[in-house]
mmCIF file with all atom_site columns, C-alpha atoms in Angstrom:
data_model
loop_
_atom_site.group_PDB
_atom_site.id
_atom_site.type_symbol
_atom_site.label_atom_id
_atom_site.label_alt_id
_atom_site.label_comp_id
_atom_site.label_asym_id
_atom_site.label_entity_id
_atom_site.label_seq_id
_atom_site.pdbx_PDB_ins_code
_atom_site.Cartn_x
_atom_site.Cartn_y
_atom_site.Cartn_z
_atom_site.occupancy
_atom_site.B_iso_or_equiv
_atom_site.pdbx_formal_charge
_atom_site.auth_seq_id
_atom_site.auth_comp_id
_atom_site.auth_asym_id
_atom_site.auth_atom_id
_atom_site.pdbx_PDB_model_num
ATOM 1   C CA . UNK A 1 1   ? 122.897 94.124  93.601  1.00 90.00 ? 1   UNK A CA 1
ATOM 2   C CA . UNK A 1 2   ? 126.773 93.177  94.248  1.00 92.00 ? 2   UNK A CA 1
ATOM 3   C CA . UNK A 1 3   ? 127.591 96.415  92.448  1.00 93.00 ? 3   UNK A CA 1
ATOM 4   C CA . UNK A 1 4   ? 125.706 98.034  95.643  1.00 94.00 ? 4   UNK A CA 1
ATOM 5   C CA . UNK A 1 5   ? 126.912 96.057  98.017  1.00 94.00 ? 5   UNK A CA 1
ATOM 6   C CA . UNK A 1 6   ? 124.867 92.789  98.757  1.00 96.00 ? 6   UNK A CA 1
ATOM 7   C CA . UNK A 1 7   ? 126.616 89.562  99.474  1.00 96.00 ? 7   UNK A CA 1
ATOM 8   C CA . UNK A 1 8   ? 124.975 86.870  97.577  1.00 96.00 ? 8   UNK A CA 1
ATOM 9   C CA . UNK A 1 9   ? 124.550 83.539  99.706  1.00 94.00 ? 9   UNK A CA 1
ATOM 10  C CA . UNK A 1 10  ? 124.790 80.915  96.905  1.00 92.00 ? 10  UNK A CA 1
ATOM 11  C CA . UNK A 1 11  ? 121.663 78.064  97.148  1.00 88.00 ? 11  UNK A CA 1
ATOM 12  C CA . UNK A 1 12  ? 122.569 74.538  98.863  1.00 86.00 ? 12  UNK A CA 1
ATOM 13  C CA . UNK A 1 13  ? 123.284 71.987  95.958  1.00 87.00 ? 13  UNK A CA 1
ATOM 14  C CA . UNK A 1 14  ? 121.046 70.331  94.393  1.00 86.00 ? 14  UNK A CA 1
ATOM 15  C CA . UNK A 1 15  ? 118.298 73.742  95.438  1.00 85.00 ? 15  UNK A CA 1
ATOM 16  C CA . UNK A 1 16  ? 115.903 74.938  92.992  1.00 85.00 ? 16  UNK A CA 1
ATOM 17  C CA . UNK A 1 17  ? 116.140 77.932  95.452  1.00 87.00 ? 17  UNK A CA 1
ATOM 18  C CA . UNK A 1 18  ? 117.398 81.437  94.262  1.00 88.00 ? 18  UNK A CA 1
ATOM 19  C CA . UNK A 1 19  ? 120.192 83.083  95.991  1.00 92.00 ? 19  UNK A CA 1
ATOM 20  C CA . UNK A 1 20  ? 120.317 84.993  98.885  1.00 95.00 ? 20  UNK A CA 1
ATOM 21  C CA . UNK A 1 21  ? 120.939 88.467  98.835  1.00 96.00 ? 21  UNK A CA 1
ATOM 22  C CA . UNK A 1 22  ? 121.733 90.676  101.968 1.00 96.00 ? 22  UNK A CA 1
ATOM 23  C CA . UNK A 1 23  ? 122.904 93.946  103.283 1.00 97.00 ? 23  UNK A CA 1
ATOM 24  C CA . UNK A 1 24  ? 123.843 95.673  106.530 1.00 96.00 ? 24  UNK A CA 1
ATOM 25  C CA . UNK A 1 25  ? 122.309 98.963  105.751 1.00 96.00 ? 25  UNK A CA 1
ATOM 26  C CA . UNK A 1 26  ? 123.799 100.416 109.600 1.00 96.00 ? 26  UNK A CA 1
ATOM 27  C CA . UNK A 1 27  ? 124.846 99.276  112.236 1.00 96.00 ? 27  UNK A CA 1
ATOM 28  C CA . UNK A 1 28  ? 121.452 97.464  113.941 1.00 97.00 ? 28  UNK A CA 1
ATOM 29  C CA . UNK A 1 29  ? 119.255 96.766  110.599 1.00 98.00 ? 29  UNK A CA 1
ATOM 30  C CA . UNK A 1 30  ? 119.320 94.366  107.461 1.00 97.00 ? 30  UNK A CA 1
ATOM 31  C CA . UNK A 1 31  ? 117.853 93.493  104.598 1.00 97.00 ? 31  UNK A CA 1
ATOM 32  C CA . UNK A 1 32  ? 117.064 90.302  103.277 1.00 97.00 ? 32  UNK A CA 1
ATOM 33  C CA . UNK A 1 33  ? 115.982 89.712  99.615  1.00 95.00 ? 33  UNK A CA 1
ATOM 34  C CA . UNK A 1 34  ? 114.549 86.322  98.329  1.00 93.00 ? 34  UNK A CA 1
ATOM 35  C CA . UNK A 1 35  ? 112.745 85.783  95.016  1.00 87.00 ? 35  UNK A CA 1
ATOM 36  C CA . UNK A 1 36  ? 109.682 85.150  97.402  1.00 92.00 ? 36  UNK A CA 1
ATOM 37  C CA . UNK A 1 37  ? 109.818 88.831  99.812  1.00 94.00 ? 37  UNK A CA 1
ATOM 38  C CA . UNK A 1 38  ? 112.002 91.013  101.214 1.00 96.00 ? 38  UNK A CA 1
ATOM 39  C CA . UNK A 1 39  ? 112.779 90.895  105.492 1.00 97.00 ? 39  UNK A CA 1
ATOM 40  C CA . UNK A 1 40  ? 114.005 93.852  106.926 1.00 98.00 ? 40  UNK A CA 1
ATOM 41  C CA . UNK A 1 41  ? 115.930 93.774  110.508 1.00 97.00 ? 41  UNK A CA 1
ATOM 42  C CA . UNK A 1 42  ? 116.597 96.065  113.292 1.00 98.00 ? 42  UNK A CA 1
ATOM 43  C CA . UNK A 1 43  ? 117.560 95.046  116.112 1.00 98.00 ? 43  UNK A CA 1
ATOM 44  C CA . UNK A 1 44  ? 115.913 97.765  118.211 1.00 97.00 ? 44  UNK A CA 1
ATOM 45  C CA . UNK A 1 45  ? 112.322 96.971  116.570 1.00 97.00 ? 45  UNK A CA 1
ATOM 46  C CA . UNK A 1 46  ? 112.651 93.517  115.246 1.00 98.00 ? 46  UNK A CA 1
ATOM 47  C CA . UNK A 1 47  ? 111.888 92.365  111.581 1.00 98.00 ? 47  UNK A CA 1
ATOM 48  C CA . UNK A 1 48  ? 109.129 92.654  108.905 1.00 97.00 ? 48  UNK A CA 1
ATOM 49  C CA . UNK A 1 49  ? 108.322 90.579  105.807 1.00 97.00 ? 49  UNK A CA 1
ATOM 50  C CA . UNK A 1 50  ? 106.875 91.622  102.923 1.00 96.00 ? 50  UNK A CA 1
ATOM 51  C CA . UNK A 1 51  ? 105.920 89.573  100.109 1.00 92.00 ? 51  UNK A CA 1
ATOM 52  C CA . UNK A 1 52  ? 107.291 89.932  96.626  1.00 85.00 ? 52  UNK A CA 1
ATOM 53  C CA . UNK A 1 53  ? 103.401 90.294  95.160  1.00 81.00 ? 53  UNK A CA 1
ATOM 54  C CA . UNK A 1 54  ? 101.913 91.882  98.151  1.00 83.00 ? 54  UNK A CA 1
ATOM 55  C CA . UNK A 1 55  ? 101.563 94.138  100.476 1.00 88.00 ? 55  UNK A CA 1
ATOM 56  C CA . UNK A 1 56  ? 101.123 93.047  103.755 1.00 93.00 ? 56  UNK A CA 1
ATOM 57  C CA . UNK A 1 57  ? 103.729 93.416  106.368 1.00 96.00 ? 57  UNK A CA 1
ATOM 58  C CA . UNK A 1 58  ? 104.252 90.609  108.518 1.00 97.00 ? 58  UNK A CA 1
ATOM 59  C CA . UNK A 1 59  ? 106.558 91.098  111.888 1.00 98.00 ? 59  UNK A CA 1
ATOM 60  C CA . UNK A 1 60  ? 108.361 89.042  113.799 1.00 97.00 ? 60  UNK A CA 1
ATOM 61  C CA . UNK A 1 61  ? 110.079 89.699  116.943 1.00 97.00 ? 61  UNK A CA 1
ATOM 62  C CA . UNK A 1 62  ? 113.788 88.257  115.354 1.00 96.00 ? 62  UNK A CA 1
ATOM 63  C CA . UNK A 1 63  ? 115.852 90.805  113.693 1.00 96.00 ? 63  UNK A CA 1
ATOM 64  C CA . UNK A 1 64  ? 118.100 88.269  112.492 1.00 93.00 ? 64  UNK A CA 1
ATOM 65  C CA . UNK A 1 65  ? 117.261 85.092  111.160 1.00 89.00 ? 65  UNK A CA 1
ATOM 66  C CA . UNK A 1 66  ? 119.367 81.957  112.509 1.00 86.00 ? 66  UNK A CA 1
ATOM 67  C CA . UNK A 1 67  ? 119.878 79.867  109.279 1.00 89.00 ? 67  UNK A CA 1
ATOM 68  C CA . UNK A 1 68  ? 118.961 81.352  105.924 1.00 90.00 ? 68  UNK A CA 1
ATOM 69  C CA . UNK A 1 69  ? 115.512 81.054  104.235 1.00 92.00 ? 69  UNK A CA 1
ATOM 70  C CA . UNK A 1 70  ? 115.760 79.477  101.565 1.00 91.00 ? 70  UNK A CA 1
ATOM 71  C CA . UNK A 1 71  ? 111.701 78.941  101.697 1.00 89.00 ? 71  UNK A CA 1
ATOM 72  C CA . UNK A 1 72  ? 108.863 80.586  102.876 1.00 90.00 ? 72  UNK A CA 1
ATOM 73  C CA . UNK A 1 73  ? 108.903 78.460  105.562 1.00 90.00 ? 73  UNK A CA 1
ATOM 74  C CA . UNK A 1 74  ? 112.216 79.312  107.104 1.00 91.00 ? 74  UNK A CA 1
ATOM 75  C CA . UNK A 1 75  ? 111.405 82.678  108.052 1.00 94.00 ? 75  UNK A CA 1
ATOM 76  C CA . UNK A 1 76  ? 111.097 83.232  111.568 1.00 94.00 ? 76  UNK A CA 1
ATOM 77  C CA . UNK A 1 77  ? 107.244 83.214  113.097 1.00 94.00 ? 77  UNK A CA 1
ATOM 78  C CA . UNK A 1 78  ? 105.287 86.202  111.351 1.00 96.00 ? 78  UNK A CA 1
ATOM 79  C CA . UNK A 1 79  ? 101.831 87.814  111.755 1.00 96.00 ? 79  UNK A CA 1
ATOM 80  C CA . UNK A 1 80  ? 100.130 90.239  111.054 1.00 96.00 ? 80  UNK A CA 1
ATOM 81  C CA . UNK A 1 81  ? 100.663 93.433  113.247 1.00 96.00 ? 81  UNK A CA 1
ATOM 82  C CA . UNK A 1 82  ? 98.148  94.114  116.169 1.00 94.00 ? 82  UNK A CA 1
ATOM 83  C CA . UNK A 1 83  ? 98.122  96.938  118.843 1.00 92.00 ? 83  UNK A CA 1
ATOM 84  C CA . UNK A 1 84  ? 101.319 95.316  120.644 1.00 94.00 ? 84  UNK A CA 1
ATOM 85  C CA . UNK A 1 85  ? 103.218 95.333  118.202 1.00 96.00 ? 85  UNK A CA 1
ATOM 86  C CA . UNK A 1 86  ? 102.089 98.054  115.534 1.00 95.00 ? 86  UNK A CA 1
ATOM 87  C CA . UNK A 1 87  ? 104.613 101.040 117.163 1.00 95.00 ? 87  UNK A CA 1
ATOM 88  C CA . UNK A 1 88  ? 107.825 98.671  116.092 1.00 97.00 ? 88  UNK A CA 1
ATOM 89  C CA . UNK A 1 89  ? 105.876 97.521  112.777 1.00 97.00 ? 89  UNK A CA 1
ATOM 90  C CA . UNK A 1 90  ? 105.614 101.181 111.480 1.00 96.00 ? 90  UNK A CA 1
ATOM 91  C CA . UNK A 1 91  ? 109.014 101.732 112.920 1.00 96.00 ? 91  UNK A CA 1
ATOM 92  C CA . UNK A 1 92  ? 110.251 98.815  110.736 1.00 97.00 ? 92  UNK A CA 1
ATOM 93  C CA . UNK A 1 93  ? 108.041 99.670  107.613 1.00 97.00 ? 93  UNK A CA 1
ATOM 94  C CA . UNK A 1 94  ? 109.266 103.272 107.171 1.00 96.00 ? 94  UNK A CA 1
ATOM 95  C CA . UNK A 1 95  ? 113.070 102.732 107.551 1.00 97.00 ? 95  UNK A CA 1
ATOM 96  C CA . UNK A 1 96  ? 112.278 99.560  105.098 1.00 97.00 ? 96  UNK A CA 1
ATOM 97  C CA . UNK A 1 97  ? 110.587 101.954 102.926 1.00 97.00 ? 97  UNK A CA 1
ATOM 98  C CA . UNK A 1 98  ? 113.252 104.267 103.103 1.00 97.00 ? 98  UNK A CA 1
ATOM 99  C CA . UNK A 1 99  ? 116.059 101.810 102.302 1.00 97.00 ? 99  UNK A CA 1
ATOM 100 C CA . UNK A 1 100 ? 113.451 100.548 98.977  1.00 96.00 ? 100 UNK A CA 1
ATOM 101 C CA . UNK A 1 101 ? 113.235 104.229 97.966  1.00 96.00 ? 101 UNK A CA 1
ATOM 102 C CA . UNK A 1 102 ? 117.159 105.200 98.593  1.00 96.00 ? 102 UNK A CA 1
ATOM 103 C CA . UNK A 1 103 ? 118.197 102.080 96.631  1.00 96.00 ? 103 UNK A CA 1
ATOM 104 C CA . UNK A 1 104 ? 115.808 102.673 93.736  1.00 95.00 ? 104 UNK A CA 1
ATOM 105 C CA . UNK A 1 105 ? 117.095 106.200 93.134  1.00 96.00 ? 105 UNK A CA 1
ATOM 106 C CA . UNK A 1 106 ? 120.534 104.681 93.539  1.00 96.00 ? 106 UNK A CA 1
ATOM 107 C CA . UNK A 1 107 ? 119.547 102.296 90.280  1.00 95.00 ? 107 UNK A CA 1
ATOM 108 C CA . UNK A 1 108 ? 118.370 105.053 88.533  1.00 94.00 ? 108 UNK A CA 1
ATOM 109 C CA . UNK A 1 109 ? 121.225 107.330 89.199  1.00 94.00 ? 109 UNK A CA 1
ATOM 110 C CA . UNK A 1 110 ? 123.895 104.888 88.259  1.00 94.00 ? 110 UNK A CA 1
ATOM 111 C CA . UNK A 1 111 ? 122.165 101.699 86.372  1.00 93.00 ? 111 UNK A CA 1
ATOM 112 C CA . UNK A 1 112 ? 120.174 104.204 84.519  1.00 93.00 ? 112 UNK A CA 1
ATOM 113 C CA . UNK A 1 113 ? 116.359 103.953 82.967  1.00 92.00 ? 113 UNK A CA 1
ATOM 114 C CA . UNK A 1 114 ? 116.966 101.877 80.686  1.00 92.00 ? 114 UNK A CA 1
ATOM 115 C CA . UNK A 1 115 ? 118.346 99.215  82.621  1.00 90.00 ? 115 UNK A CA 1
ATOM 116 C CA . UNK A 1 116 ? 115.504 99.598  85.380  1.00 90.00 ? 116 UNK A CA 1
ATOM 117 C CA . UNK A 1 117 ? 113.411 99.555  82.145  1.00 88.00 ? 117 UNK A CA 1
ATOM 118 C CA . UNK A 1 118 ? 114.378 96.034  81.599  1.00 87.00 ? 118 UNK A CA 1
ATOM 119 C CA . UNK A 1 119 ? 114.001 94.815  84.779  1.00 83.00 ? 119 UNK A CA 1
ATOM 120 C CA . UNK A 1 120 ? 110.628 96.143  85.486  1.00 82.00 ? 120 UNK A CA 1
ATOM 121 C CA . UNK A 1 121 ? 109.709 94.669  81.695  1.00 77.00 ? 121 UNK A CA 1
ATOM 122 C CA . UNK A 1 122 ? 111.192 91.129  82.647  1.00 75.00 ? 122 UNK A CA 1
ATOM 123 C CA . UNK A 1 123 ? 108.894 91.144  85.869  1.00 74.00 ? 123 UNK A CA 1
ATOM 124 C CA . UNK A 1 124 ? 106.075 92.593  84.154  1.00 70.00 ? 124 UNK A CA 1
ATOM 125 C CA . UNK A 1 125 ? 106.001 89.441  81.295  1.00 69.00 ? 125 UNK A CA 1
ATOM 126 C CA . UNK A 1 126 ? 102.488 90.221  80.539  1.00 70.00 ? 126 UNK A CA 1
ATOM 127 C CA . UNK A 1 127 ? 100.576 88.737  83.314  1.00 74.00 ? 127 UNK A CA 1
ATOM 128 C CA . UNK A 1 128 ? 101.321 91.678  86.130  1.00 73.00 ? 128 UNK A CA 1
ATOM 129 C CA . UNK A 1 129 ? 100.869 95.102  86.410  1.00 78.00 ? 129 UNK A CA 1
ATOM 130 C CA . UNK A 1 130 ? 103.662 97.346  87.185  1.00 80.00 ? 130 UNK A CA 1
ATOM 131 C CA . UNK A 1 131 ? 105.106 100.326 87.999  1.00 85.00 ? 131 UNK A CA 1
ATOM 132 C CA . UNK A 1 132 ? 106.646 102.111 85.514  1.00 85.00 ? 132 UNK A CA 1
ATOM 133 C CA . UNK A 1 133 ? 111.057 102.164 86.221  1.00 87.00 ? 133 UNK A CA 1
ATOM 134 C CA . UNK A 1 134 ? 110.658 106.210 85.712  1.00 90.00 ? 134 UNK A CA 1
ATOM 135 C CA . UNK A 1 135 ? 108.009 105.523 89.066  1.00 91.00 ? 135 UNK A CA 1
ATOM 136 C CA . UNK A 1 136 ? 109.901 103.342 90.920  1.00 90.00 ? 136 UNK A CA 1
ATOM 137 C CA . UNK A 1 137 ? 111.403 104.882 93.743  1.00 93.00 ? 137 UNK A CA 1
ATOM 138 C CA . UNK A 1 138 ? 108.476 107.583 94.128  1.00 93.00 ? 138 UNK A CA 1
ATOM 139 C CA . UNK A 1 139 ? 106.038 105.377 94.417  1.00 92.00 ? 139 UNK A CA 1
ATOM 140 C CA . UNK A 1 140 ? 108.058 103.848 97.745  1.00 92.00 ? 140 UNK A CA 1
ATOM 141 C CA . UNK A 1 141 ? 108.086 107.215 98.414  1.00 94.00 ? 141 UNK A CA 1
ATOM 142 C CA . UNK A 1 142 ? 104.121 108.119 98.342  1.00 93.00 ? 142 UNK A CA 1
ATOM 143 C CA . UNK A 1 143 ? 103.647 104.247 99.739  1.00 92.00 ? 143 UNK A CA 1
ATOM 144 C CA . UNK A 1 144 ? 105.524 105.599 102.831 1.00 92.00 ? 144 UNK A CA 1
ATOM 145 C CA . UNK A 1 145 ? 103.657 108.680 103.641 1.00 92.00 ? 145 UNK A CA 1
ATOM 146 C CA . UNK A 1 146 ? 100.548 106.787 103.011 1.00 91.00 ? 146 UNK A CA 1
ATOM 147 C CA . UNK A 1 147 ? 101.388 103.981 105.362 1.00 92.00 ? 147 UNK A CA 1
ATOM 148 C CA . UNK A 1 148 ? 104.062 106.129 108.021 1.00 90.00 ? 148 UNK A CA 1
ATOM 149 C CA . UNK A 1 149 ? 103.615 109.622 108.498 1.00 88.00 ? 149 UNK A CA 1
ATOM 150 C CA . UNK A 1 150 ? 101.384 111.448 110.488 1.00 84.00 ? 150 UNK A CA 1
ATOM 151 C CA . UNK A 1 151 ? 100.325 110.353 114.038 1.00 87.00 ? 151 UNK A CA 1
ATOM 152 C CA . UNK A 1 152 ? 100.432 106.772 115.409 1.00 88.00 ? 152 UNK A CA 1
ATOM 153 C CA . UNK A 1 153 ? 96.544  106.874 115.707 1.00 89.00 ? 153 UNK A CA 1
ATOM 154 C CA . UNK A 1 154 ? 96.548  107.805 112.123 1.00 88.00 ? 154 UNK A CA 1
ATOM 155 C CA . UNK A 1 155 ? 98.779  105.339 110.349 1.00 91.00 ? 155 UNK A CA 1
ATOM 156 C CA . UNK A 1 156 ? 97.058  102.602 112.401 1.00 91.00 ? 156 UNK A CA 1
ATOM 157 C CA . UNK A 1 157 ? 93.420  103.463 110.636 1.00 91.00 ? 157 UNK A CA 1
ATOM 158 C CA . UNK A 1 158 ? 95.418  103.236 106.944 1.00 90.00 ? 158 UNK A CA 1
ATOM 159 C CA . UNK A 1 159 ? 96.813  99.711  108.402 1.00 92.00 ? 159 UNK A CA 1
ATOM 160 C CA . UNK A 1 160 ? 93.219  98.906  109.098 1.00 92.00 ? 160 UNK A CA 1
ATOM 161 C CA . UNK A 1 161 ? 91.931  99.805  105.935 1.00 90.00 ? 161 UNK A CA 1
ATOM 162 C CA . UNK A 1 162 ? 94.455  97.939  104.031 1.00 89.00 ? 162 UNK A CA 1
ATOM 163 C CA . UNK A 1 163 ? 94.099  94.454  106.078 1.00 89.00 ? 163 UNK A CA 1
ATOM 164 C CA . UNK A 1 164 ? 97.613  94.794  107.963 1.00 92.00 ? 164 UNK A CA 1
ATOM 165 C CA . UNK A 1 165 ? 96.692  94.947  110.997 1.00 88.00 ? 165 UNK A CA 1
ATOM 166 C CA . UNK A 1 166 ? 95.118  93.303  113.567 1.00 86.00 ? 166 UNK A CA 1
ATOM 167 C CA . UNK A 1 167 ? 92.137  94.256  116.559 1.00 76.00 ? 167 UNK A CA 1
#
């Protein structure tokens, strides 16, 4: 991830904590990776959490977060998405979704398949199913125009169906 560009934020001594890892991906959004999820932040739209074994986005208002999270807990207020706040959720979701996808091809393109191989293999340890490291990035991709494209009206009935969002 430093070969790409992230600055690590090393864990407070003493932490069981992973490191931090973040980007500035332009010049209003950034992304936030912990062992637990992955916050993405624009400043026009706000921010949305996903977590590392799920897939329900959670938004908050706060593009930025004003001390790092080095738990669950220290990410800013989250819910769910509801009709106030789905426009800027989407909004959030595909760019985030775009970034996943861009950087995946960019670990395939100069990490290579076999190293994605052995990442993917070291998450799968035999308790969790995975996505293959050949599938990686296209999978974002299809995830995306599943969850983003089309009209708003559209998108928000997939939300539904899926349990992120709220009535």
């Amino acid at each position: 991830m430093l070969k790409y560009g992230f600055e690590r934020i090393e864990k407070p001594a003493k932490s069981k904590a992973a490191s931090i890892y973040q980007i500035e991906v332009s010049e209003t959004a950034r992304v936030i990776l912990r062992g637990f999820g992955i916050y993405y932040g624009d400043d026009r739209w706000g921010g949305l959490f996903l977590q590392r074994y799920g897939f329900r986005p959670r938004y908050s208002s706060l593009s930025t977060m004003k001390k790092p999270a080095w738990r669950v807990e220290d990410l800013p207020k989250l819910s769910l998405p509801g009709p106030d706040t789905f426009k800027e959720s989407r909004l959030l979701l595909r760019d985030l979704i775009e970034w996943v996808y861009s950087y995946e091809r960019w670990v395939l393109d100069v990490q290579g398949v076999e190293y994605r191989r052995s990442t993917v293999n070291l998450w799968k340890n035999g308790k969790r199913k995975i996505i293959c490291a050949e599938e990686m990035a296209t999978t974002w991709a299809a995830l995306g125009m599943f969850f983003c494209n089309g009209d708003e009206e559209h998108s928000a009935d997939c939300w539904s169906q899926f349990g992120m969002l709220t009535k």
